[in-house]
Amino acid sequence: MSPASSTSFDPFVERRGSMPFDVSPAGERRQFASTHEGLSPEATELARAIDTYKLHHRRRFITYEEMLAVVKSLGYHK
């Protein structure tokens, strides 16, 4: 029996480029990459302030204390 006949290999299929969810290299995959459409002007201002805080502090998620600091930096108070 020859080695070729005793082992069969399936042909390699390249699937990396054919996925429907393929993300381009320039695509942003961070939490704050979503759009702010449909938000009120105040909510848009808060969302952008939080996004700026995340970028500046290199954070993907922020704590409630950090969110409170962002809200206070916008001038809100109790």
Coordinates of N, CA and C in Angstrom, one line a residue:
M1 N 0.8 -1.2 0.0 CA 0.0 0.0 0.0 C 0.9 1.2 0.0
S2 N 0.6 2.2 -0.9 CA 1.5 3.4 -1.0 C 1.0 4.4 0.1
P3 N 1.9 5.3 0.5 CA 1.5 6.3 1.5 C 0.3 7.2 1.0
A4 N 0.3 7.5 -0.3 CA -0.7 8.4 -0.8 C -2.1 7.8 -0.7
S5 N -2.2 6.4 -0.9 CA -3.5 5.8 -0.9 C -4.0 5.5 0.5
S6 N -3.1 5.5 1.5 CA -3.5 5.2 2.9 C -4.0 6.5 3.6
T7 N -3.6 7.6 3.1 CA -4.0 8.9 3.8 C -4.7 9.8 2.8
S8 N -5.9 10.3 3.1 CA -6.5 11.3 2.1 C -6.6 12.6 2.9
F9 N -6.3 13.6 2.1 CA -6.4 15.0 2.7 C -7.5 15.8 2.0
D10 N -8.3 16.5 2.7 CA -9.2 17.4 2.1 C -8.5 18.6 1.6
P11 N -8.9 19.2 0.5 CA -8.2 20.4 0.0 C -8.4 21.6 1.0
F12 N -7.4 22.4 1.1 CA -7.5 23.6 2.0 C -8.4 24.6 1.4
V13 N -9.3 25.1 2.2 CA -10.3 26.1 1.8 C -10.0 27.4 2.6
E14 N -9.7 28.5 1.9 CA -9.5 29.8 2.5 C -10.8 30.4 2.8
R15 N -11.1 30.6 4.1 CA -12.4 31.2 4.5 C -12.3 32.6 5.1
R16 N -11.1 33.0 5.4 CA -10.9 34.3 6.1 C -11.5 35.5 5.4
G17 N -11.4 35.6 4.1 CA -11.9 36.7 3.3 C -13.3 36.6 2.9
S18 N -14.0 35.5 3.1 CA -15.3 35.3 2.6 C -16.4 35.5 3.7
M19 N -16.0 35.8 4.9 CA -17.0 35.9 5.9 C -17.9 37.2 5.7
P20 N -19.2 37.1 6.0 CA -20.0 38.3 5.8 C -19.7 39.4 6.8
F21 N -19.1 39.0 8.0 CA -18.8 40.0 9.0 C -17.4 40.5 8.9
D22 N -16.7 40.3 7.8 CA -15.3 40.7 7.6 C -15.2 42.2 7.9
V23 N -14.3 42.5 8.7 CA -14.0 43.9 9.1 C -12.8 44.4 8.4
S24 N -12.9 45.6 7.8 CA -11.8 46.2 7.1 C -10.7 46.6 8.1
P25 N -9.4 46.7 7.7 CA -8.4 47.0 8.6 C -8.6 48.4 9.2
A26 N -9.3 49.3 8.5 CA -9.5 50.7 9.0 C -10.7 50.7 9.9
G27 N -11.4 49.6 10.0 CA -12.6 49.6 10.9 C -12.3 49.7 12.3
E28 N -13.1 50.4 13.1 CA -12.9 50.6 14.5 C -13.8 49.6 15.2
R29 N -13.2 48.8 16.2 CA -13.9 47.8 16.9 C -13.9 48.1 18.4
R30 N -14.2 49.4 18.7 CA -14.3 49.8 20.1 C -15.7 50.0 20.5
Q31 N -16.0 50.0 21.8 CA -17.3 50.2 22.3 C -17.9 51.5 21.8
F32 N -17.1 52.6 21.7 CA -17.6 53.9 21.4 C -17.7 54.2 19.9
A33 N -17.5 53.1 19.1 CA -17.6 53.4 17.7 C -19.0 53.5 17.1
S34 N -20.0 53.2 18.0 CA -21.4 53.3 17.5 C -21.8 54.7 17.3
T35 N -22.8 54.9 16.5 CA -23.3 56.2 16.2 C -24.1 56.8 17.3
H36 N -24.2 58.1 17.3 CA -25.0 58.8 18.3 C -26.3 59.3 17.7
E37 N -26.7 58.8 16.6 CA -27.9 59.3 15.9 C -29.1 58.9 16.7
G38 N -30.1 59.8 16.7 CA -31.3 59.6 17.4 C -31.3 60.0 18.9
L39 N -30.1 60.5 19.4 CA -30.0 60.9 20.7 C -30.4 62.4 20.8
S40 N -30.9 62.9 22.0 CA -31.1 64.3 22.2 C -29.8 65.0 22.2
P41 N -29.8 66.3 22.0 CA -28.5 67.1 22.0 C -27.7 66.9 23.3
E42 N -28.4 66.8 24.4 CA -27.8 66.6 25.7 C -27.1 65.3 25.8
A43 N -27.9 64.2 25.4 CA -27.3 62.9 25.4 C -26.1 62.7 24.5
T44 N -26.2 63.4 23.3 CA -25.1 63.4 22.4 C -23.9 64.0 23.0
E45 N -24.1 65.1 23.7 CA -22.9 65.8 24.4 C -22.3 64.9 25.4
L46 N -23.1 64.2 26.2 CA -22.6 63.3 27.2 C -21.9 62.1 26.6
A47 N -22.5 61.5 25.5 CA -21.8 60.4 24.8 C -20.5 60.8 24.3
R48 N -20.4 62.0 23.7 CA -19.1 62.4 23.1 C -18.1 62.7 24.2
A49 N -18.6 63.3 25.4 CA -17.7 63.5 26.5 C -17.1 62.2 27.0
I50 N -18.0 61.2 27.1 CA -17.5 59.9 27.6 C -16.6 59.3 26.6
D51 N -16.8 59.4 25.3 CA -15.9 58.8 24.3 C -14.6 59.5 24.4
T52 N -14.6 60.8 24.6 CA -13.3 61.6 24.7 C -12.5 61.1 25.9
Y53 N -13.3 60.9 27.1 CA -12.6 60.4 28.3 C -12.0 59.1 28.0
K54 N -12.7 58.2 27.4 CA -12.2 56.8 27.1 C -10.9 56.9 26.2
L55 N -11.0 57.7 25.2 CA -9.8 57.8 24.3 C -8.6 58.4 25.1
H56 N -8.8 59.5 25.9 CA -7.8 60.1 26.6 C -7.1 59.2 27.6
H57 N -7.9 58.4 28.3 CA -7.4 57.6 29.4 C -7.2 56.1 28.9
R58 N -7.4 55.9 27.6 CA -7.2 54.5 27.1 C -8.0 53.5 27.8
R59 N -9.3 53.7 28.0 CA -10.2 52.8 28.7 C -11.3 52.4 27.7
R60 N -11.6 51.1 27.8 CA -12.7 50.6 27.0 C -14.0 50.7 27.7
F61 N -13.9 50.5 29.0 CA -15.1 50.7 29.9 C -14.7 51.6 31.0
I62 N -15.7 52.4 31.5 CA -15.4 53.2 32.6 C -16.3 52.9 33.8
T63 N -15.8 53.3 35.0 CA -16.6 53.0 36.2 C -17.6 54.1 36.4
Y64 N -18.5 53.8 37.4 CA -19.5 54.8 37.7 C -18.9 56.1 38.2
E65 N -17.8 56.0 39.0 CA -17.1 57.1 39.5 C -16.5 58.0 38.3
E66 N -16.0 57.3 37.3 CA -15.4 58.0 36.2 C -16.6 58.7 35.4
M67 N -17.7 58.0 35.3 CA -18.8 58.6 34.6 C -19.3 59.8 35.3
L68 N -19.4 59.7 36.6 CA -19.8 60.9 37.4 C -18.8 62.0 37.2
A69 N -17.6 61.8 37.1 CA -16.6 62.8 36.9 C -16.8 63.5 35.5
V70 N -17.2 62.7 34.5 CA -17.4 63.2 33.2 C -18.7 64.1 33.3
V71 N -19.7 63.6 33.9 CA -21.0 64.4 34.1 C -20.7 65.7 34.8
K72 N -20.0 65.7 35.9 CA -19.6 66.9 36.6 C -18.8 67.8 35.8
S73 N -17.9 67.3 34.9 CA -17.1 68.2 34.1 C -17.9 68.9 33.0
L74 N -19.1 68.4 32.7 CA -20.0 69.1 31.8 C -20.8 70.1 32.5
G75 N -20.7 70.2 33.9 CA -21.4 71.3 34.6 C -22.6 70.8 35.3
Y76 N -22.9 69.5 35.3 CA -24.1 69.0 36.0 C -23.8 68.9 37.5
H77 N -24.8 69.2 38.3 CA -24.7 69.0 39.7 C -26.0 68.6 40.3
K78 N -26.0 68.0 41.5 CA -27.2 67.6 42.2 C -28.0 68.7 42.8

